[in-house]
Short mmCIF file of C-alpha atoms and ligand atoms in Angstrom, two decimals:
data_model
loop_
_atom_site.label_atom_id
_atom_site.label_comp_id
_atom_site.label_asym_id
_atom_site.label_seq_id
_atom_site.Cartn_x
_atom_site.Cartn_y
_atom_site.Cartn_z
CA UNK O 15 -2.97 20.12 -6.99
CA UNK O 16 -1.47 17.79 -9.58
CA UNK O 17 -4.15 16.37 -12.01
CA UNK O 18 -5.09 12.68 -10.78
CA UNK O 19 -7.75 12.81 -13.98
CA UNK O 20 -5.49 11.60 -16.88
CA UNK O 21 -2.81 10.14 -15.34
CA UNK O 22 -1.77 7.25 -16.99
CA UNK O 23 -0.57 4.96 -13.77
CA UNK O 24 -0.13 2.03 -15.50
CA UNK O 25 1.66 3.18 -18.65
CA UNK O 26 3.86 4.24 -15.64
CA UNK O 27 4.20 1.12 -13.71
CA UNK O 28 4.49 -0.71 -17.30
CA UNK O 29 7.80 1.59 -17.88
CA UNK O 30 9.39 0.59 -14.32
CA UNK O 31 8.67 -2.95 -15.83
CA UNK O 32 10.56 -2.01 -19.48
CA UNK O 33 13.25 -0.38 -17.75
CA UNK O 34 14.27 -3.03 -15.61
CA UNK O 35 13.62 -5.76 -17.76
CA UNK O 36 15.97 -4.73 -20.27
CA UNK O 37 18.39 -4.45 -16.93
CA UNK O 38 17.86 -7.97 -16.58
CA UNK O 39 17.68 -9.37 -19.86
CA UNK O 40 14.29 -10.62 -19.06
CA UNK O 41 12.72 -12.87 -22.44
CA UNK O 42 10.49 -11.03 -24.18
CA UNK O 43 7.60 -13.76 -24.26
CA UNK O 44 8.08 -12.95 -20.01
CA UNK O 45 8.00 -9.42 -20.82
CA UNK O 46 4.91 -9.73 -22.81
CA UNK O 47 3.15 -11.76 -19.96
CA UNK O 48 3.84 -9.41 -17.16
CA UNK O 49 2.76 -6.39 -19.05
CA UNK O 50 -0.69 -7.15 -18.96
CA UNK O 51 -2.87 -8.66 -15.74
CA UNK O 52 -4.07 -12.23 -16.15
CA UNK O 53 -7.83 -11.65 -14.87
CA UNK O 54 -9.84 -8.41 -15.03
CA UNK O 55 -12.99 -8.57 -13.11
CA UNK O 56 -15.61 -5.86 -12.81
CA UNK O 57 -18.99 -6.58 -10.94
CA UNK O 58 -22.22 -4.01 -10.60
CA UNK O 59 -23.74 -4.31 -7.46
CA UNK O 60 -27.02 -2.65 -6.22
CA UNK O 61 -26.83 -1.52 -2.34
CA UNK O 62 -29.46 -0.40 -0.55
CA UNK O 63 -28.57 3.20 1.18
CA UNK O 64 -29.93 4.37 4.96
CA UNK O 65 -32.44 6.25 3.15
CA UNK O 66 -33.98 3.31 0.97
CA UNK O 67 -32.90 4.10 -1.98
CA UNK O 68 -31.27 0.94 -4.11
CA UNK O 69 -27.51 2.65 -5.16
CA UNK O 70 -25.48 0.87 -8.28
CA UNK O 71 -21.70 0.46 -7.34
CA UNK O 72 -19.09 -0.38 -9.74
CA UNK O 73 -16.05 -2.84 -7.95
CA UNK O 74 -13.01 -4.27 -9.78
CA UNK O 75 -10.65 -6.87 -8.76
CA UNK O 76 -7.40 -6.86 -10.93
CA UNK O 77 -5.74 -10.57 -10.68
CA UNK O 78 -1.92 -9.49 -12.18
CA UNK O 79 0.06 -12.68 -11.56
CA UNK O 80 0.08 -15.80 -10.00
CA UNK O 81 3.03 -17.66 -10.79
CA UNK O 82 4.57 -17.59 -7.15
CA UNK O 83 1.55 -18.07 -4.79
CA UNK O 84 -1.98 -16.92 -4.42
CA UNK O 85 -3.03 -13.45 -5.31
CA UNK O 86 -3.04 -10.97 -2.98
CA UNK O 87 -3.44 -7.24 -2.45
CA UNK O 88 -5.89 -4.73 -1.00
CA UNK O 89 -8.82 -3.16 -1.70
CA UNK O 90 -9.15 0.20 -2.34
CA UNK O 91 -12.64 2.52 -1.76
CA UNK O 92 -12.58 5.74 -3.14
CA UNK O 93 -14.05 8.26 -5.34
CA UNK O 94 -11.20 8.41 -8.13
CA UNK O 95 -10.39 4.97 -9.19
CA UNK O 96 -10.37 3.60 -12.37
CA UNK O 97 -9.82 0.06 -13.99
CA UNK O 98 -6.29 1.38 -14.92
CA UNK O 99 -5.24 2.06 -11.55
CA UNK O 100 -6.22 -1.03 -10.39
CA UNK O 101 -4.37 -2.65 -13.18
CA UNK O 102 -1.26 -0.73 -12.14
CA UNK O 103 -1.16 -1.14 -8.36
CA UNK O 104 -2.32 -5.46 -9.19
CA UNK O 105 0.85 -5.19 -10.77
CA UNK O 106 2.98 -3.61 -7.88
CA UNK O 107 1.80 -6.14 -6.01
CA UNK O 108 3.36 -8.72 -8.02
CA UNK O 109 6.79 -7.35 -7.72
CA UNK O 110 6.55 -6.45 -4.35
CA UNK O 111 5.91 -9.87 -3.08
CA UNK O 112 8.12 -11.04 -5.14
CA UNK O 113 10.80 -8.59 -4.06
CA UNK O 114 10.17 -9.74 -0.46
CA UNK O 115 10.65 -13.23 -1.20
CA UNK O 116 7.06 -13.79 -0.41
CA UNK O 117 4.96 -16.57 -1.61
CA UNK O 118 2.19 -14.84 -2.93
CA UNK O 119 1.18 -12.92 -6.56
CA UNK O 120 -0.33 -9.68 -7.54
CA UNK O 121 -3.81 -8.46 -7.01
CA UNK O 122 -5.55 -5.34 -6.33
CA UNK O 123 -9.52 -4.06 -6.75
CA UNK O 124 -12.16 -1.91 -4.85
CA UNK O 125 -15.23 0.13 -5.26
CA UNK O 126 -15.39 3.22 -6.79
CA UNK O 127 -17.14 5.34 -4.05
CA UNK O 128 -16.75 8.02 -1.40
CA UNK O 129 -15.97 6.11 1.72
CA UNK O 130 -16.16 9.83 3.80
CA UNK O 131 -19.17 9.92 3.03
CA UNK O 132 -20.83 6.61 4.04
CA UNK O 133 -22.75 6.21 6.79
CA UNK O 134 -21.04 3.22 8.85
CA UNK O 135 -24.23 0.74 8.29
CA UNK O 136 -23.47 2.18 4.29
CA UNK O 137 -20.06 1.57 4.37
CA UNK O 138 -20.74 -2.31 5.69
CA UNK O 139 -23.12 -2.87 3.13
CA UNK O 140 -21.32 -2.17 0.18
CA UNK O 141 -18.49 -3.89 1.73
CA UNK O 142 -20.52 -7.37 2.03
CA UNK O 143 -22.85 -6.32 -1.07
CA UNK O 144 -19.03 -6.73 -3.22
CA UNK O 145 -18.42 -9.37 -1.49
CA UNK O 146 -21.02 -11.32 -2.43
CA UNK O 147 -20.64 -10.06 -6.00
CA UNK O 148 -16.84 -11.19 -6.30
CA UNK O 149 -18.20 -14.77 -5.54
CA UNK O 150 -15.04 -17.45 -5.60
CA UNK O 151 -12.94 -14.85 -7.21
CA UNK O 152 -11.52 -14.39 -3.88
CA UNK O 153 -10.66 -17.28 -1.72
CA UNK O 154 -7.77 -18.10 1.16
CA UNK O 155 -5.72 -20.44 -1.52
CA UNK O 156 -6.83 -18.32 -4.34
CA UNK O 157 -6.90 -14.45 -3.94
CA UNK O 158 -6.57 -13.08 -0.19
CA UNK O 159 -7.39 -9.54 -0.33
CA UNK O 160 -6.55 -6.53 2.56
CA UNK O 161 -6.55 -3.14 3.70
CA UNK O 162 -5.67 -0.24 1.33
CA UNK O 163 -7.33 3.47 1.16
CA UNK O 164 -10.75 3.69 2.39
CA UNK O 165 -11.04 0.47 4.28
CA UNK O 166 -10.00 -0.69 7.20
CA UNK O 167 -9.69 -3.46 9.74
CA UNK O 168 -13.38 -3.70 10.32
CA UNK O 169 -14.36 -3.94 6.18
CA UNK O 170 -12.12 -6.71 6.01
CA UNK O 171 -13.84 -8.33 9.05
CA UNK O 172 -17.37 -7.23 7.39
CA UNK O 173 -15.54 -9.31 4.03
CA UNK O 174 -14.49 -12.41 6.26
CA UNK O 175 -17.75 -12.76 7.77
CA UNK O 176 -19.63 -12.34 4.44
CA UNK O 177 -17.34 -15.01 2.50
CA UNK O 178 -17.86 -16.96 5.75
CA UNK O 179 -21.57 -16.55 5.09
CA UNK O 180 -21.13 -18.42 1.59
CA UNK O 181 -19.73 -21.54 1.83
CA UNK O 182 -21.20 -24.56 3.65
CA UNK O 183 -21.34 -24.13 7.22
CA UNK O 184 -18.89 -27.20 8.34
CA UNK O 185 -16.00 -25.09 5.88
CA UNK O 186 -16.86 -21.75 7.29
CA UNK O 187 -13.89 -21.77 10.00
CA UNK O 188 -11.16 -22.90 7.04
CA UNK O 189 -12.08 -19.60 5.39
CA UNK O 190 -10.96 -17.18 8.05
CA UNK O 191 -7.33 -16.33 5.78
CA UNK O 192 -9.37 -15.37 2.85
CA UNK O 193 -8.53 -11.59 3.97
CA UNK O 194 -6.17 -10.41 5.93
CA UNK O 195 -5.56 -7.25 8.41
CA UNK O 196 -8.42 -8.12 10.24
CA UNK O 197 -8.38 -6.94 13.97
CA UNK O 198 -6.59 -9.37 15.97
CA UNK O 199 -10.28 -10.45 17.89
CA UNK O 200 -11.63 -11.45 14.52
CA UNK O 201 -8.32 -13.50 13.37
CA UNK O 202 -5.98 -10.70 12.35
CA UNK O 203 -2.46 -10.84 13.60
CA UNK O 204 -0.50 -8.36 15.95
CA UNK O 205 1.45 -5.61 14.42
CA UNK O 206 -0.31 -6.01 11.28
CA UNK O 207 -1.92 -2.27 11.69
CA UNK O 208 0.99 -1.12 12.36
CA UNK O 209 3.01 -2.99 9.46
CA UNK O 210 3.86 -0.92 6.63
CA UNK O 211 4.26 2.34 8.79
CA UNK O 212 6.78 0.21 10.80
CA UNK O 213 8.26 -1.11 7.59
CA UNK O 214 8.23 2.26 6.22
CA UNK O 215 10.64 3.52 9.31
CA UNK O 216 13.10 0.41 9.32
CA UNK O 217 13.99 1.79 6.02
CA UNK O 218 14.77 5.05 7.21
CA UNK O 219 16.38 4.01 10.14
CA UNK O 220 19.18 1.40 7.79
CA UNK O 221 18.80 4.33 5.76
CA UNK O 222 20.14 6.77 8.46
CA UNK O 223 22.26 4.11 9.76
CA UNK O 224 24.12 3.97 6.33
CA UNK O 225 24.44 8.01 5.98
CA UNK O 226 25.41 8.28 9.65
CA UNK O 227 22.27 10.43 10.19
CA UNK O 228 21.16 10.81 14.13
CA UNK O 229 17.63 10.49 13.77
CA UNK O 230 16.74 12.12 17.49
CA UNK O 231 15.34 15.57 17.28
CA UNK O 232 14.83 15.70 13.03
CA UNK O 233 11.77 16.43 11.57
CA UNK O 234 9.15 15.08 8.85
CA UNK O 235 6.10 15.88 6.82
CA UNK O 236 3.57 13.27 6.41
CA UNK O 237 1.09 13.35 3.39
CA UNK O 238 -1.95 11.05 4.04
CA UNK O 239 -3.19 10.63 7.58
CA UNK O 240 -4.95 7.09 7.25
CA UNK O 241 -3.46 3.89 8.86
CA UNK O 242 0.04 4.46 7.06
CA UNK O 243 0.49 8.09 7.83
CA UNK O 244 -0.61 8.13 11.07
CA UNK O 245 1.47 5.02 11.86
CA UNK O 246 4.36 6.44 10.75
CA UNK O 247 4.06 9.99 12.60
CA UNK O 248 3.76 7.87 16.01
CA UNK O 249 6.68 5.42 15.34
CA UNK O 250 8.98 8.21 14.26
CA UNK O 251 7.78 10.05 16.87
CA UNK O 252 9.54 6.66 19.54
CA UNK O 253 12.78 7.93 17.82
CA UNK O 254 12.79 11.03 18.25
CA UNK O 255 11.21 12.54 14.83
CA UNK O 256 8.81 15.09 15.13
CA UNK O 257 6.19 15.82 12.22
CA UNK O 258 5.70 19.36 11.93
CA UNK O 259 3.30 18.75 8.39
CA UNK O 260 0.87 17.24 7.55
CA UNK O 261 -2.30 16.89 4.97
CA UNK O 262 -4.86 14.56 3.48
CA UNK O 263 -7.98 15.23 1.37
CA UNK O 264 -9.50 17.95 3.34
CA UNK O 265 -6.57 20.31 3.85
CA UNK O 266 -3.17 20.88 5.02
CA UNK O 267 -1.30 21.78 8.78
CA UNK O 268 1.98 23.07 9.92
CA UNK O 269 2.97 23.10 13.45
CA UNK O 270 6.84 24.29 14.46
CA UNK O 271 6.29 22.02 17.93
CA UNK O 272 5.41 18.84 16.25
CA UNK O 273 2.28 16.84 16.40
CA UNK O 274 1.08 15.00 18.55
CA UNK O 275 -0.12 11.86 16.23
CA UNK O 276 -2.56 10.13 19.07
CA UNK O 277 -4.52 13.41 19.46
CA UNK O 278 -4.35 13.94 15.86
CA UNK O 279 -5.11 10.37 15.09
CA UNK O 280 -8.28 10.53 17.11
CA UNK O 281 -9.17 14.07 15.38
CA UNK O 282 -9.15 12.26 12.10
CA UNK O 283 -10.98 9.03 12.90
CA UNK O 284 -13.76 11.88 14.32
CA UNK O 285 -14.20 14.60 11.74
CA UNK O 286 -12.80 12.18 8.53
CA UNK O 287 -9.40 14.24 8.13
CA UNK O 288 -7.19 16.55 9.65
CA UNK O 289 -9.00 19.78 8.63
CA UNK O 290 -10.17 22.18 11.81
CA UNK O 291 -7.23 20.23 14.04
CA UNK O 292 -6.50 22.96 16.86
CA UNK O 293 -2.89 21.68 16.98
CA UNK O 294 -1.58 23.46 14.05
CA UNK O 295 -1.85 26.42 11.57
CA UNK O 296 -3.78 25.90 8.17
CA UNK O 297 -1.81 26.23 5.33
CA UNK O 298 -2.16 25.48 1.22
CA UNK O 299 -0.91 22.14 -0.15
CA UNK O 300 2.05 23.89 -1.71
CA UNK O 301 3.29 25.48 1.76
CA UNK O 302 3.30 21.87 2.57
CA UNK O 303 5.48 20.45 0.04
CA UNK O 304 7.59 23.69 0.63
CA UNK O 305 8.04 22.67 4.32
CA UNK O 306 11.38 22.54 5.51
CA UNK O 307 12.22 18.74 7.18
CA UNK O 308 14.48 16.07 6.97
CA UNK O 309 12.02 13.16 5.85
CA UNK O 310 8.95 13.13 3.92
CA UNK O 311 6.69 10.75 3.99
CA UNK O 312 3.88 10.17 0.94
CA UNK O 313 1.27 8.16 2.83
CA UNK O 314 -1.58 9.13 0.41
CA UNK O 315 -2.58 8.34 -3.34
CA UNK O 316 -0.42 8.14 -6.29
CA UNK O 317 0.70 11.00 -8.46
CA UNK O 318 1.18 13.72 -5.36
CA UNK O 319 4.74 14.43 -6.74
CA UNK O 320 4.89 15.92 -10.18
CA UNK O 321 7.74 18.54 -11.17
CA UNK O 322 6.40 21.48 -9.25
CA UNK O 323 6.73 19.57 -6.09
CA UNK O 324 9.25 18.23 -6.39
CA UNK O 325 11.38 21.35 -6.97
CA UNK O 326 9.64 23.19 -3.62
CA UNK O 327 10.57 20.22 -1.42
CA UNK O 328 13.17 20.49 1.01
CA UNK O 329 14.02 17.54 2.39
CA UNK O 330 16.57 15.21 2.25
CA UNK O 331 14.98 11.56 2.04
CA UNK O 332 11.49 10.37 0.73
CA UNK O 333 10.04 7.40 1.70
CA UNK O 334 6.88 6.18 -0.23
CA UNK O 335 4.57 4.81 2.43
CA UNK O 336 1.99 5.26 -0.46
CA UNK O 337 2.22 3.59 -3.40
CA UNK O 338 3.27 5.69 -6.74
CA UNK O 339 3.51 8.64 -4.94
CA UNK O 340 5.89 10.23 -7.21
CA UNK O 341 5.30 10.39 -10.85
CA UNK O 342 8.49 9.58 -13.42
CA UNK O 343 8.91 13.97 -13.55
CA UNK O 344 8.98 14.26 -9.83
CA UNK O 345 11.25 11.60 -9.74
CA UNK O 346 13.75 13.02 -11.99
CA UNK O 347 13.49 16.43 -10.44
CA UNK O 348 14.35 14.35 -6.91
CA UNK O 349 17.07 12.77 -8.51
CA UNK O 350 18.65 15.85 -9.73
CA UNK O 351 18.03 17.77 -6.56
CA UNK O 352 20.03 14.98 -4.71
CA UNK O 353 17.00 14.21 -2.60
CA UNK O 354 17.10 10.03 -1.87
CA UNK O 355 13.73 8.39 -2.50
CA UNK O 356 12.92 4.57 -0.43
CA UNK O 357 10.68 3.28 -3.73
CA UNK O 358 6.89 1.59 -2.78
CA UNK O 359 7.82 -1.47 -3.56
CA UNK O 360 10.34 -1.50 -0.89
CA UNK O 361 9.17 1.14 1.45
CA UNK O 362 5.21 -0.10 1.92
CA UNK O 363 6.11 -4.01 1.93
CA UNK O 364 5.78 -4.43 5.85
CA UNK O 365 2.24 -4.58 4.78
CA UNK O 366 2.02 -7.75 2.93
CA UNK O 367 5.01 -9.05 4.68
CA UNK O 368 2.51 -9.04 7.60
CA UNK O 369 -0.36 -9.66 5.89
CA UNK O 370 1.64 -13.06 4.69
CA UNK O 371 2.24 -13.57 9.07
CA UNK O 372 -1.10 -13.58 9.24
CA UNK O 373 -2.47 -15.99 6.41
CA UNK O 374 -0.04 -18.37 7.46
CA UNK O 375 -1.34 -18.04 11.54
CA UNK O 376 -4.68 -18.76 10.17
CA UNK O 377 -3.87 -21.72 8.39
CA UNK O 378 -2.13 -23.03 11.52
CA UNK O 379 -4.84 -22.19 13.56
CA UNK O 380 -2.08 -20.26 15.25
CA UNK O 381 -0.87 -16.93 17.63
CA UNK O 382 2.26 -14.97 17.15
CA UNK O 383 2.91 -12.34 19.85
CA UNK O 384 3.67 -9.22 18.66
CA UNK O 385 7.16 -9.42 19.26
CA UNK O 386 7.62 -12.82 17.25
CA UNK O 387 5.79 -10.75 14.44
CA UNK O 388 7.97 -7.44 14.75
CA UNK O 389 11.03 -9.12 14.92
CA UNK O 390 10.28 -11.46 11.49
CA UNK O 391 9.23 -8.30 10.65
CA UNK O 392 12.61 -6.39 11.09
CA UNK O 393 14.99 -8.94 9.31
CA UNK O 394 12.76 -9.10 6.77
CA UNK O 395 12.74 -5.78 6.00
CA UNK O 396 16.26 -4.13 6.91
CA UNK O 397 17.74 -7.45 4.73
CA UNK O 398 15.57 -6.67 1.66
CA UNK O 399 16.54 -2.68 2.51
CA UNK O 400 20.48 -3.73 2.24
CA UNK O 401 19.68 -6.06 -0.88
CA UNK O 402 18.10 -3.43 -2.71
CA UNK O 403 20.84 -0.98 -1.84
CA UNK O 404 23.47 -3.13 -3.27
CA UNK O 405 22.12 -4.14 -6.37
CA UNK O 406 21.44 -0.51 -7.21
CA UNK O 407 25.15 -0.14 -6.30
CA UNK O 408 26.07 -2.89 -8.39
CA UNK O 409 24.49 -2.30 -11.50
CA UNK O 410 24.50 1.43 -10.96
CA UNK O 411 20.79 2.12 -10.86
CA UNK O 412 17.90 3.94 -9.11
CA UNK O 413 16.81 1.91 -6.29
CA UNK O 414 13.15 1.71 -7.94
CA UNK O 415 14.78 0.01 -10.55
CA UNK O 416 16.89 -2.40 -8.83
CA UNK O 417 13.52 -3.14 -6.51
CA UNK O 418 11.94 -4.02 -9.68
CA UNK O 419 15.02 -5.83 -11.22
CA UNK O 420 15.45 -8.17 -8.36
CA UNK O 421 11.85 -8.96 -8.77
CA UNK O 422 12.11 -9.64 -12.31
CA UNK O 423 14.96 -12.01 -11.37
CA UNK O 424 13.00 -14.05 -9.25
CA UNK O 425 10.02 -13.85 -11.14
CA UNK O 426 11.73 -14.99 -14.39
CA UNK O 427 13.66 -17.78 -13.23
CA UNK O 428 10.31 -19.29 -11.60
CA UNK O 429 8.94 -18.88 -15.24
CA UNK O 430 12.15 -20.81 -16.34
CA UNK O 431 11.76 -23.68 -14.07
CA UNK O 432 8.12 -24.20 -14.23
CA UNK O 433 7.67 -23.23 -18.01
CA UNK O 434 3.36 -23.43 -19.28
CA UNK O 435 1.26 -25.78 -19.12
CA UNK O 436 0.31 -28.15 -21.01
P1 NAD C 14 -6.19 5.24 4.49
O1 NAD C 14 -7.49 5.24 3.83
O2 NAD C 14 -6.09 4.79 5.88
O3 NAD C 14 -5.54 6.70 4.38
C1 NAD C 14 -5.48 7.35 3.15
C2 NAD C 14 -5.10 8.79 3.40
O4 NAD C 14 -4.91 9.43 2.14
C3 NAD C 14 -6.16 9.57 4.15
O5 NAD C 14 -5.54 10.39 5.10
C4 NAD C 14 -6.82 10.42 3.05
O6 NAD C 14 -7.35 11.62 3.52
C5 NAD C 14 -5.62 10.67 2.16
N1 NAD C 14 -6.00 11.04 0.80
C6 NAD C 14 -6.87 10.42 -0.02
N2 NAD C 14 -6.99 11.12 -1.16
C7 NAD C 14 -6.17 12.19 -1.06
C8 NAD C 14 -5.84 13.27 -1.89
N3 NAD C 14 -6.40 13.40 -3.09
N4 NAD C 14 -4.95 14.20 -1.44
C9 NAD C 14 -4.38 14.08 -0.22
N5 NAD C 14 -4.65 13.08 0.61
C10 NAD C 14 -5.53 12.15 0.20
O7 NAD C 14 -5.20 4.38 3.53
P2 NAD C 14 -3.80 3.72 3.89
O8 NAD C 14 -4.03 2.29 4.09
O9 NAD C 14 -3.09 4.52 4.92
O10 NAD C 14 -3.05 3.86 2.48
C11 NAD C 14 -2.29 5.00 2.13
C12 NAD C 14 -1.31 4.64 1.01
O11 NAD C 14 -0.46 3.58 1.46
C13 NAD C 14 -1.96 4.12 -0.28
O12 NAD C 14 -1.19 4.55 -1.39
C14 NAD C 14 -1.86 2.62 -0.14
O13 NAD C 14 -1.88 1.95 -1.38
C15 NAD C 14 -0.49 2.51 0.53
N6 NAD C 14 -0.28 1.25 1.23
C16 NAD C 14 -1.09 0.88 2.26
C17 NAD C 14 -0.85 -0.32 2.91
C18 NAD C 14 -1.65 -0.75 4.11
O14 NAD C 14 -1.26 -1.72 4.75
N7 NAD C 14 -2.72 -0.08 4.47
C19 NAD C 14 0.21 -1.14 2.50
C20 NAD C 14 1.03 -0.73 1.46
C21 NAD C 14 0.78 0.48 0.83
#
């Protein structure tokens, strides 16, 4: 498995940011700025555990950048993350929205646990316990946080409710956007589960479009069987992709058939992963990445993708569902190999894009059906996929890079009109 201890993720995403900055001839004042987060917060919080004991949990909420809207990004729970991580995903969040022509900045934070292995009365303490500890840190104008690994509809609810729970009682309803991906009872909007799998797969389908690839009866592997993985396996699976891999922290399956992603779905949400699935042969993580398919699809953690997987893949596109899937190594191996990687930034955006949907619905006190949100949704997406495509054409680079340069752009010539204050 490649080493997640040492991996420097932000040195990484601080590289995307030198590359394309020189690309863009962004000033290096700007430069200087954007390198580094603007607020670094981390709070200690005791929470009391189903067996009494009082348990100390470390949280983090990484405010990157601000300059074009509120921050905003989701919160992650799990066992391996570290202030640097944080720092580096803050800042994808930053160019992403800003990439996607969204009014928001760049946050990201979490608690450093194992959500697996909370009880569900655990997992909704620590959720309102950090909460309560982040205070007016987060707040529907200020920093609107959301989904990411480990949590889920219901901890942003648990988050809503709590912030709710702070403020004086004749404000509480105004607060309701200070998350979003909520379910859709407790103010969350439609399609918004479904989001970045769905944005994930109108990039492979302009993607296919473009390369005059029939999508009916091809094939993917899916790393990461969470909301984006699992999304993605049934959406694909409407067009006529079957996933015949698939993996997540407690193992790895191959089936020749394809999966069937509702019964596998339900599997997971019972027994925590896809491990002891009846559908499908066990096999290591490296038969997995040596799985013959058309598409993969990272919908994990970062750093999955080093060299050595890089060379046993054998598929033809990659799109990162997860964020930083590949590292720089596996990316270069890719890029030799001729194997076409969607970047994060583009590839995951559904989820903000929605997540932006929903704020605004909240603030209106409003509704969108599903198919007002799919089809913003759609545009949105398939027009930043053909942007992106032709500024890497253009200017003759990686479509990471030209993600992150048309970002920049944007980002920069805010910074030029507004200038600092005073
Ligand atoms: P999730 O918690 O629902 O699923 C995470 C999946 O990753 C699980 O299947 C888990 O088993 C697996 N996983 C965790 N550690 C692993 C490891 N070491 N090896 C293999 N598998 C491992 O989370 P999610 O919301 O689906 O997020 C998945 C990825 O997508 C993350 O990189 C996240 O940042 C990115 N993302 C999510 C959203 C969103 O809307 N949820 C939006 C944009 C990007």
């Amino acid at each position: 498995m490649t080493e997640h201890d040492g991996y420097q993720f932000f040195k990484v995403i601080q590289a995307y940011l030198d590359t394309a900055a020189e690309k863009v001839g962004l000033p290096m004042h700007l430069r200087e700025m954007l390198a580094q987060p603007k607020n670094e917060l981390i709070v200690n919080f005791p929470v009391r555990m189903d067996d009494g004991r009082m348990q100390l949990f470390k949280g983090y909420r990484i405010q990157h950048n601000n300059l074009l809207g509120p921050y905003k990004g989701g919160l992650r729970f799990h066992p391996e993350v570290s202030l640097d991580d944080f720092k580096a995903l803050a800042t994808m969040m930053t160019w992403k929205c800003s990439l996607m022509g969204i009014p928001f900045g760049g946050a990201k934070g979490g608690v450093k646990c194992n959500p697996w292995e909370l009880s569900p009365d655990e997992l909704m303490r620590v959720a309102r316990r950090f909460t309560h500890s982040l205070g007016n840190n987060i707040g529907p104008h200020f920093d609107i946080p959301a989904p990411d690994v480990g949590t889920n509809a219901q901890v942003m609810v648990w988050i809503m409710d709590t912030y709710m729970n702070t403020v004086d009682h004749t404000a509480k309803n105004a607060q309701r956007a200070v998350v979003t991906g909520k379910t859709v009872t407790c103010g969350g909007s439609h399609g918004r589960a479904q989001a970045t799998s769905q944005g994930v797969v109108h990039c492979i389908t302009e993607w296919a479009k473009d390369n005059r690839f029939d999508l009916e009866g091809k094939t993917a592997i899916v790393q990461g069987f969470g909301n984006v993985g699992s999304n993605a396996a049934l959406i694909l699976g409407k067009l006529g992709v079957s996933t015949v891999a698939v993996g997540d922290h407690t193992g790895y399956l191959r089936t020749t058939e394809g999966f069937n992603p509702h019964k596998l779905r339900e599997h997971v949400r019972r027994r925590g992963g896809v491990e002891g699935y009846e559908g499908g042969e066990a096999i290591t993580r490296d038969d997995f990445f040596a799985q013959e398919a058309d598409i993969f699809i990272p919908a994990a953690i970062e750093n999955q993708v080093g060299t050595k997987e890089a060379n046993a893949l054998q598929v033809k596109l990659i799109a990162e569902g997860a964020n930083g899937p590949l590292n720089p190594e596996g990316e270069a191996v890719c890029a030799e190999r001729g194997i076409e990687v969607i970047p994060d930034l583009l590839a995951n955006s559904g989820g903000v894009t929605v997540s932006y949907y929903e704020w605004v619905q909240n603030l209106r006190s409003e509704t969108w059906e599903l198919e007002e949100v799919n089809g913003r949704l759609e545009r949105t997406m398939k027009g930043r996929y053909q942007r992106v495509q032709q500024y890497a054409r253009e200017h003759d680079l990686s479509l990471r890079i030209a993600a992150y340069a048309i970002a920049l752009e944007n980002i920069g010539q805010a910074f030029k009109e507004r200038g600092i204050f005073p």
